[in-house]
PDB file of C-alpha atoms and ligand atoms in Angstrom:
ATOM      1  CA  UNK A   5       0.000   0.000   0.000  1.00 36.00           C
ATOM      2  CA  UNK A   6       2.931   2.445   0.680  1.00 38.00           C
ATOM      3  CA  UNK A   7       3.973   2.423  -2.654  1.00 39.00           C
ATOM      4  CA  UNK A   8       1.399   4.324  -4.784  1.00 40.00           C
ATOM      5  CA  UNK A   9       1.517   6.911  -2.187  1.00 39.00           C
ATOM      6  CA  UNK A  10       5.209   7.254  -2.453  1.00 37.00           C
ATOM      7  CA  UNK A  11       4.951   7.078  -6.323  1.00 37.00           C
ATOM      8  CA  UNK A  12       1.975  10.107  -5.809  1.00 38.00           C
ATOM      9  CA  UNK A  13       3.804  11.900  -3.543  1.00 38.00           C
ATOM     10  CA  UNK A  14       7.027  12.200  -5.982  1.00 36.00           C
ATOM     11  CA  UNK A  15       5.018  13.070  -8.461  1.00 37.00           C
ATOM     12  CA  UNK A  16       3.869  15.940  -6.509  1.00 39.00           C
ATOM     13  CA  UNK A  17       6.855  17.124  -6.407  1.00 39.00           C
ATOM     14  CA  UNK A  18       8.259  16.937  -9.439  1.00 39.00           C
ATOM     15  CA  UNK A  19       4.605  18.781 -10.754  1.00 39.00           C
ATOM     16  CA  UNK A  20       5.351  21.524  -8.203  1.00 39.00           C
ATOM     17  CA  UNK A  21       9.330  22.135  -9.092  1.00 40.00           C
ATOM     18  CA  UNK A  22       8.241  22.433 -12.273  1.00 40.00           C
ATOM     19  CA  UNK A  23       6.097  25.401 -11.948  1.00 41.00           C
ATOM     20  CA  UNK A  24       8.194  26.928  -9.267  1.00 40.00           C
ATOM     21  CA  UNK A  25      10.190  29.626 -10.540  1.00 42.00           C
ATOM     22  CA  UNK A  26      11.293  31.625  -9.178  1.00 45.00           C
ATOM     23  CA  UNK A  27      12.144  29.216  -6.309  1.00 43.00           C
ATOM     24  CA  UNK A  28      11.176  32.387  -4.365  1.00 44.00           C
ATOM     25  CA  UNK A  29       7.635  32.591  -5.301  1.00 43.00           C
ATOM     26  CA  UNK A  30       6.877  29.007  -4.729  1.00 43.00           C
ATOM     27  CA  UNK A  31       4.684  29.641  -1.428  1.00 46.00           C
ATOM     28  CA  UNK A  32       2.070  32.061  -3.680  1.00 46.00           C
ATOM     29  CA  UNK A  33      -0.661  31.118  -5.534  1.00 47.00           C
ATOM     30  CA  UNK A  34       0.087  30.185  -9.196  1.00 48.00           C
ATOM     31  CA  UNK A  35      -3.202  31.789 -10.294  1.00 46.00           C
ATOM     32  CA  UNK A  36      -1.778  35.228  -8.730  1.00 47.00           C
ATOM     33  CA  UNK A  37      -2.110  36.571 -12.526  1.00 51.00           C
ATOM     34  CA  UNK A  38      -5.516  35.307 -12.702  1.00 61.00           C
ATOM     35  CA  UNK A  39      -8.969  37.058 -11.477  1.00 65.00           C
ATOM     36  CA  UNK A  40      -9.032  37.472  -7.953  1.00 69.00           C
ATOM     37  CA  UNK A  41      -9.673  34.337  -6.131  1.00 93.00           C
ATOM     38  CA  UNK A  42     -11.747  36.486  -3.091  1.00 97.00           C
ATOM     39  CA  UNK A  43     -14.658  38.699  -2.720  1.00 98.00           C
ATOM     40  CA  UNK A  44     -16.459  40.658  -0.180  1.00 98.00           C
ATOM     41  CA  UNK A  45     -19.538  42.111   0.897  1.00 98.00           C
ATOM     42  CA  UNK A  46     -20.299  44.723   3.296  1.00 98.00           C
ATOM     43  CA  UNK A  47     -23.861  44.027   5.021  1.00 97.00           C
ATOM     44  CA  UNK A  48     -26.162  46.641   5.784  1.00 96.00           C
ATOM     45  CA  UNK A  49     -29.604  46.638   7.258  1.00 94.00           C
ATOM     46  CA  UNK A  50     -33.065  48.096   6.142  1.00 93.00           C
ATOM     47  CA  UNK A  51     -32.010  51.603   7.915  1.00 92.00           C
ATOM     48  CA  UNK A  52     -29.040  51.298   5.928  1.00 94.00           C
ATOM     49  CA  UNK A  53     -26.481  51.086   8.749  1.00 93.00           C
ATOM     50  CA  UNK A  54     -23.265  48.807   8.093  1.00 95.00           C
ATOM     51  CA  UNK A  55     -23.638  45.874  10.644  1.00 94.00           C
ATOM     52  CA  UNK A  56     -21.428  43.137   9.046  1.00 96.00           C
ATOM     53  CA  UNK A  57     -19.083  41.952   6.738  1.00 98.00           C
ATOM     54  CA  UNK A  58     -18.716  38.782   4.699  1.00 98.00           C
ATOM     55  CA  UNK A  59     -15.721  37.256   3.006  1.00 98.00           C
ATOM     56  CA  UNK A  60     -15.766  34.603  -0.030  1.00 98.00           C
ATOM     57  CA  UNK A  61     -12.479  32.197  -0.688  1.00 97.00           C
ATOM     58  CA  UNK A  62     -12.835  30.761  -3.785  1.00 97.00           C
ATOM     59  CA  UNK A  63     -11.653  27.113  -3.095  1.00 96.00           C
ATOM     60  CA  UNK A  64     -11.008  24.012  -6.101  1.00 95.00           C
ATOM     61  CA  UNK A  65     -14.451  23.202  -5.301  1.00 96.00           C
ATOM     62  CA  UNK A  66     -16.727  25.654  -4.294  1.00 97.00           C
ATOM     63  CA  UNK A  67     -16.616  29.218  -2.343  1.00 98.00           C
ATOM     64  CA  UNK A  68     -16.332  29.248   1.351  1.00 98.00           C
ATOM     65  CA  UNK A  69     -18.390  32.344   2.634  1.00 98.00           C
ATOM     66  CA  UNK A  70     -17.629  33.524   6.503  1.00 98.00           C
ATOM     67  CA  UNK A  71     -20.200  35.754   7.669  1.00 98.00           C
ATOM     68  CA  UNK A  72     -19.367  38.358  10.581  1.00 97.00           C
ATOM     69  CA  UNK A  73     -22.782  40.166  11.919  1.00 95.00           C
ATOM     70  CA  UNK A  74     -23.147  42.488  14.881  1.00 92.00           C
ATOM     71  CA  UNK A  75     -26.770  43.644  14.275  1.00 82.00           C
ATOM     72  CA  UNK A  76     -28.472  46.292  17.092  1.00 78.00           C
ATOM     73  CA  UNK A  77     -31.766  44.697  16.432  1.00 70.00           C
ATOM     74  CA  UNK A  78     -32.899  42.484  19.434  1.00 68.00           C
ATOM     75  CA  UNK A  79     -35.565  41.252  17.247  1.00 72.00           C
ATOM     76  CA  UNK A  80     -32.888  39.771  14.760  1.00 88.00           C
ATOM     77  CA  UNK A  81     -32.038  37.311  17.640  1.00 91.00           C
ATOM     78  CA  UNK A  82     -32.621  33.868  16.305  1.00 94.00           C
ATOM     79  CA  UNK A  83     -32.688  31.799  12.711  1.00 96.00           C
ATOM     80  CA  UNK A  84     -32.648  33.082   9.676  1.00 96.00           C
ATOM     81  CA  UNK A  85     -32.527  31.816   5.891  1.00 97.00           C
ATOM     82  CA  UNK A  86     -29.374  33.416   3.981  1.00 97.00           C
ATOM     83  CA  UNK A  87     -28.903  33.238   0.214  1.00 98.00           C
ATOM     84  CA  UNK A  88     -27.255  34.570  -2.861  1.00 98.00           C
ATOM     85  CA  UNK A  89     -29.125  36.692  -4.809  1.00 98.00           C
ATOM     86  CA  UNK A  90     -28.998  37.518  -8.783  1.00 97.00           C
ATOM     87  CA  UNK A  91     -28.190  41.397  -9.107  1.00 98.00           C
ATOM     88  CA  UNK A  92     -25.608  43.202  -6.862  1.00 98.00           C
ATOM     89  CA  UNK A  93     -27.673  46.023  -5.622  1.00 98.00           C
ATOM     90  CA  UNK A  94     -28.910  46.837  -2.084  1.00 98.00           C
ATOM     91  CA  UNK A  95     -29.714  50.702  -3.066  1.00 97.00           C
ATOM     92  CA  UNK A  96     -33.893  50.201  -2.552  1.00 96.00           C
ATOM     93  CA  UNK A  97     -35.587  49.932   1.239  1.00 93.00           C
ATOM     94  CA  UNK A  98     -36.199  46.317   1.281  1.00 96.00           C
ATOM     95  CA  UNK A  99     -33.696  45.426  -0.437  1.00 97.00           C
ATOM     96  CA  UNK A 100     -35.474  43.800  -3.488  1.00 97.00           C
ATOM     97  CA  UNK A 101     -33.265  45.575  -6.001  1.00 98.00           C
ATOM     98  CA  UNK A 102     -31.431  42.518  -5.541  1.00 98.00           C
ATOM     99  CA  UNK A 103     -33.831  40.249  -7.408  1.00 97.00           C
ATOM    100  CA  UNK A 104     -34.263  36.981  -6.992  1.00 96.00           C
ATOM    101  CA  UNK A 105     -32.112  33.711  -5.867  1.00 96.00           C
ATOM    102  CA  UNK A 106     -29.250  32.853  -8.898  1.00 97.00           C
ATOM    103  CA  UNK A 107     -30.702  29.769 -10.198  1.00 95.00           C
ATOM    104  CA  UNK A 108     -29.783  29.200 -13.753  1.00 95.00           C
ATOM    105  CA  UNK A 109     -29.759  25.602 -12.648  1.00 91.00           C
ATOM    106  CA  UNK A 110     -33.887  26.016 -12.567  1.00 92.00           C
ATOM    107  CA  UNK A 111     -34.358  23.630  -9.541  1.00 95.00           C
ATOM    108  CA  UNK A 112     -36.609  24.053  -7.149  1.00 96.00           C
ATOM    109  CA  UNK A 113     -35.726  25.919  -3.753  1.00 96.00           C
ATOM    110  CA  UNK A 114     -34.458  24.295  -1.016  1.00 97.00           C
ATOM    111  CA  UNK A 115     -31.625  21.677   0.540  1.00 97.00           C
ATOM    112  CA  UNK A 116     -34.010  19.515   1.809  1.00 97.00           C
ATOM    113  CA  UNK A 117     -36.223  19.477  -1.593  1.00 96.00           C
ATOM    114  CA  UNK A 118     -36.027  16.278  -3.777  1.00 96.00           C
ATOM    115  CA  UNK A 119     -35.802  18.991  -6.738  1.00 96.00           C
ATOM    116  CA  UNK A 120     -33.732  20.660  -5.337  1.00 95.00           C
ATOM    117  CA  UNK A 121     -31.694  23.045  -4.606  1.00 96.00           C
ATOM    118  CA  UNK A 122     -31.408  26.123  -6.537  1.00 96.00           C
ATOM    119  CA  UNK A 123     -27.934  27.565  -7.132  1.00 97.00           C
ATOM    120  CA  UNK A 124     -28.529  30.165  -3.834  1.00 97.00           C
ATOM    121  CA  UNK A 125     -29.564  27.889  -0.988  1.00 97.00           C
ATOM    122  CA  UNK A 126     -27.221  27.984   1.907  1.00 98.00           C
ATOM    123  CA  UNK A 127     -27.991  26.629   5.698  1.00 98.00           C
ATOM    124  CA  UNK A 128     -29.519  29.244   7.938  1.00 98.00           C
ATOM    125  CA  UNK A 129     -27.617  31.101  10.237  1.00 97.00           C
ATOM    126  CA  UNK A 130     -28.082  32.091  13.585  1.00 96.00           C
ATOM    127  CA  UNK A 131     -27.856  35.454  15.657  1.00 95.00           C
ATOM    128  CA  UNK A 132     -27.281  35.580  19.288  1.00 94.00           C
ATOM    129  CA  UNK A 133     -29.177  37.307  21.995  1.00 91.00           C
ATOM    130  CA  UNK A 134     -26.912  40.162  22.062  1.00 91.00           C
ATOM    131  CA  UNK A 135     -26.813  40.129  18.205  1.00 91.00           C
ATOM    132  CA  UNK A 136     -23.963  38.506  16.701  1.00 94.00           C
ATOM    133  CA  UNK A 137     -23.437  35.991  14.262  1.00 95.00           C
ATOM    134  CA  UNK A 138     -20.401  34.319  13.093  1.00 97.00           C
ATOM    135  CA  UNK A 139     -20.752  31.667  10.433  1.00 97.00           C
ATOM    136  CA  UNK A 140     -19.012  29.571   7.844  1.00 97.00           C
ATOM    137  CA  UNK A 141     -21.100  28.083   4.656  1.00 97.00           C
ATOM    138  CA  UNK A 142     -19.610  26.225   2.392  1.00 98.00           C
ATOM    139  CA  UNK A 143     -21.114  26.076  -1.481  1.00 98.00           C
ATOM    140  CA  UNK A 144     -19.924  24.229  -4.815  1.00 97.00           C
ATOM    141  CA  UNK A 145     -23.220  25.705  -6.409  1.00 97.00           C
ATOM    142  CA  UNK A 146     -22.048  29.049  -7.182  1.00 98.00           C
ATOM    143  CA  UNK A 147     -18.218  30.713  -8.335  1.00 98.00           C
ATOM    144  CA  UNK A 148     -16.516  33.745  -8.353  1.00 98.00           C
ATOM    145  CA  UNK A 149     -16.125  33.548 -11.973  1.00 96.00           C
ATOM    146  CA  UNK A 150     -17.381  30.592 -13.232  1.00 96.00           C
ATOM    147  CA  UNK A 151     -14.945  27.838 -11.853  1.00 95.00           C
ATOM    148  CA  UNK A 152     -16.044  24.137 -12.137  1.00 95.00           C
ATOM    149  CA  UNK A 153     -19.177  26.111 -14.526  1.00 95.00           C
ATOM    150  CA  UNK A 154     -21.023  27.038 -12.033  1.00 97.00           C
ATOM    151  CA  UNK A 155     -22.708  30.296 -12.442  1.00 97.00           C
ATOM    152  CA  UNK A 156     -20.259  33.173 -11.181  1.00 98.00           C
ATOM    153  CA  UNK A 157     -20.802  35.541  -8.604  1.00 98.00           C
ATOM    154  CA  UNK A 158     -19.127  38.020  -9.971  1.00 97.00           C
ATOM    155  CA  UNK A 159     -20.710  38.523 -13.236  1.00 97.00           C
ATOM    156  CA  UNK A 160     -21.913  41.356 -15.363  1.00 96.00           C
ATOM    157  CA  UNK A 161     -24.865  42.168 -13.169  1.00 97.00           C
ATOM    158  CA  UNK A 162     -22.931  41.215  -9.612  1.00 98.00           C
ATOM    159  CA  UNK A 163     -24.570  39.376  -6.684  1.00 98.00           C
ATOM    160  CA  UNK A 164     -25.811  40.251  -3.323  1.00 98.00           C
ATOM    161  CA  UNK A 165     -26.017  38.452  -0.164  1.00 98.00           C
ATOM    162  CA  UNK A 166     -29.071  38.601   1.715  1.00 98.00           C
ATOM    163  CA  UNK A 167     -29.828  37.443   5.085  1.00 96.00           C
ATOM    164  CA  UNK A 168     -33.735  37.014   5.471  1.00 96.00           C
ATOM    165  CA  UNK A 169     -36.193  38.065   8.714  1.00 94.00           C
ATOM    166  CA  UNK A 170     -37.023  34.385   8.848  1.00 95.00           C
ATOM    167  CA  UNK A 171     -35.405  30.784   8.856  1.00 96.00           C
ATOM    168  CA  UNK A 172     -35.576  28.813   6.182  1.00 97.00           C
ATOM    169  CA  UNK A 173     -37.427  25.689   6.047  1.00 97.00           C
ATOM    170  CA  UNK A 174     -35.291  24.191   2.742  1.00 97.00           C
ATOM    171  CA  UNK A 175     -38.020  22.980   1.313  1.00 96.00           C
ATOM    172  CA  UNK A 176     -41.510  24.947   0.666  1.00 95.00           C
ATOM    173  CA  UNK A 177     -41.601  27.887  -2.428  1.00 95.00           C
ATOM    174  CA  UNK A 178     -40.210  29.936  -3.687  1.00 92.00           C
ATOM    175  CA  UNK A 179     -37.982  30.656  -0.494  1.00 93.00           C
ATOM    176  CA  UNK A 180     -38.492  28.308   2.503  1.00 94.00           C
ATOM    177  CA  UNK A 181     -41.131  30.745   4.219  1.00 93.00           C
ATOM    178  CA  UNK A 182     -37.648  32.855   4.538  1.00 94.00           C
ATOM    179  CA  UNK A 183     -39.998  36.311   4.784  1.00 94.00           C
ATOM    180  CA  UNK A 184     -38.593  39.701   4.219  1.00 95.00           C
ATOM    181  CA  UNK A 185     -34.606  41.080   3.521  1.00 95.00           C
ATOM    182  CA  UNK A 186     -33.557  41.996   6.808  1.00 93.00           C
ATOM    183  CA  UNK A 187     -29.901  42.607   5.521  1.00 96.00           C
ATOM    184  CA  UNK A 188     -27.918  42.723   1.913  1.00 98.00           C
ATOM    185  CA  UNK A 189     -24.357  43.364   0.575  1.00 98.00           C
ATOM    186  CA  UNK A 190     -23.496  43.292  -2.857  1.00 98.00           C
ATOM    187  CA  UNK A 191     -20.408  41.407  -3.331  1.00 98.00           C
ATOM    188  CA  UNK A 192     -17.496  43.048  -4.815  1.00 97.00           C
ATOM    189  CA  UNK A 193     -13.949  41.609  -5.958  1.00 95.00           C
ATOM    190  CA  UNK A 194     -11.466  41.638  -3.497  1.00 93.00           C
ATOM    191  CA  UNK A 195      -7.667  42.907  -4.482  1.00 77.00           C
TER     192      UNK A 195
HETATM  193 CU1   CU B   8     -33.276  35.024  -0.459  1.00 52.70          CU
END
């Protein structure tokens, strides 16, 4: 059993070597001259005051998104359904500017739907009593730009992340019984 690791590991190596020059810039990223492999949204509420801050790391197989929330509203405490949406614009009150959930896949809403999910579901997240949230999702059905074809965040129209008044129940339409936009950041290339 040893031996096809060995073989895989040498391989490794001579696949890295290769591409390592100068030796110096062997730790960075070979994509470096490539599109940015992060993005970022700043969160605002419906009164239009900054209360958070997201960050998405474009990974080999999907986009790991770490939401930071420190909201003032006490009624915020609790679940809530969070989701891409299609257009990168938070500039109306309630936040529908943003449109709908990016779903050129055409499935049904929902990670607990048998037709499902549409390219925007992500696990609800959850706010503390005193009002803040700090979460990891994880999705391979969205990009930044269109890695492994799925539909990129940062296309011509952008994106926005929106963080509903309600959980979502992953499975009833359009949205899970999600409710309102409580909060919404467009997401913006990182450099
Ligand atoms: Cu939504």
């Amino acid at each position: 059993m040893k031996r096809p690791f060995r073989t895989l590991a040498c391989t490794a190596a001579l696949g890295a070597s290769a591409f390592s020059v100068p030796a110096l810039a062997a730790d960075h990223h070979q994509e470096s001259a490539h599109a940015p492999d992060e993005a970022h949204a700043t969160l605002i509420d419906r009164a239009r005051n900054e209360i958070g801050h997201a960050r998405f790391q474009q990974g080999p197989t999907g986009v790991l998104i770490t939401i930071e929330l420190d909201t003032p509203v006490q009624s915020a405490h609790g679940w809530h359904g969070v989701h891409l949406h299609m257009i990168g614009d938070c500039s109306n009150e309630d936040f529908t500017s943003s449109g709908g959930h990016i779903n050129p896949s055409s499935h049904e809403h929902g990670l607990l739907n048998a037709e499902g999910p549409d390219n925007a579901d992500l696990p609800n997240i959850y706010v503390h009593e005193d009002g803040a949230l700090r979460a990891q999702v994880f999705t391979d059905r969205v990009s930044l730009h269109g890695e492994y074809d799925a539909p990129a965040l940062l296309d011509d129209n952008g994106s926005a992340l929106v963080i509903h008044d309600n959980q979502d129940d992953h499975s009833s339409q359009p949205i899970g019984g999600a409710g309102a936009r409580h909060v919404c950041g467009v997401i913006e290339a990182s450099r």
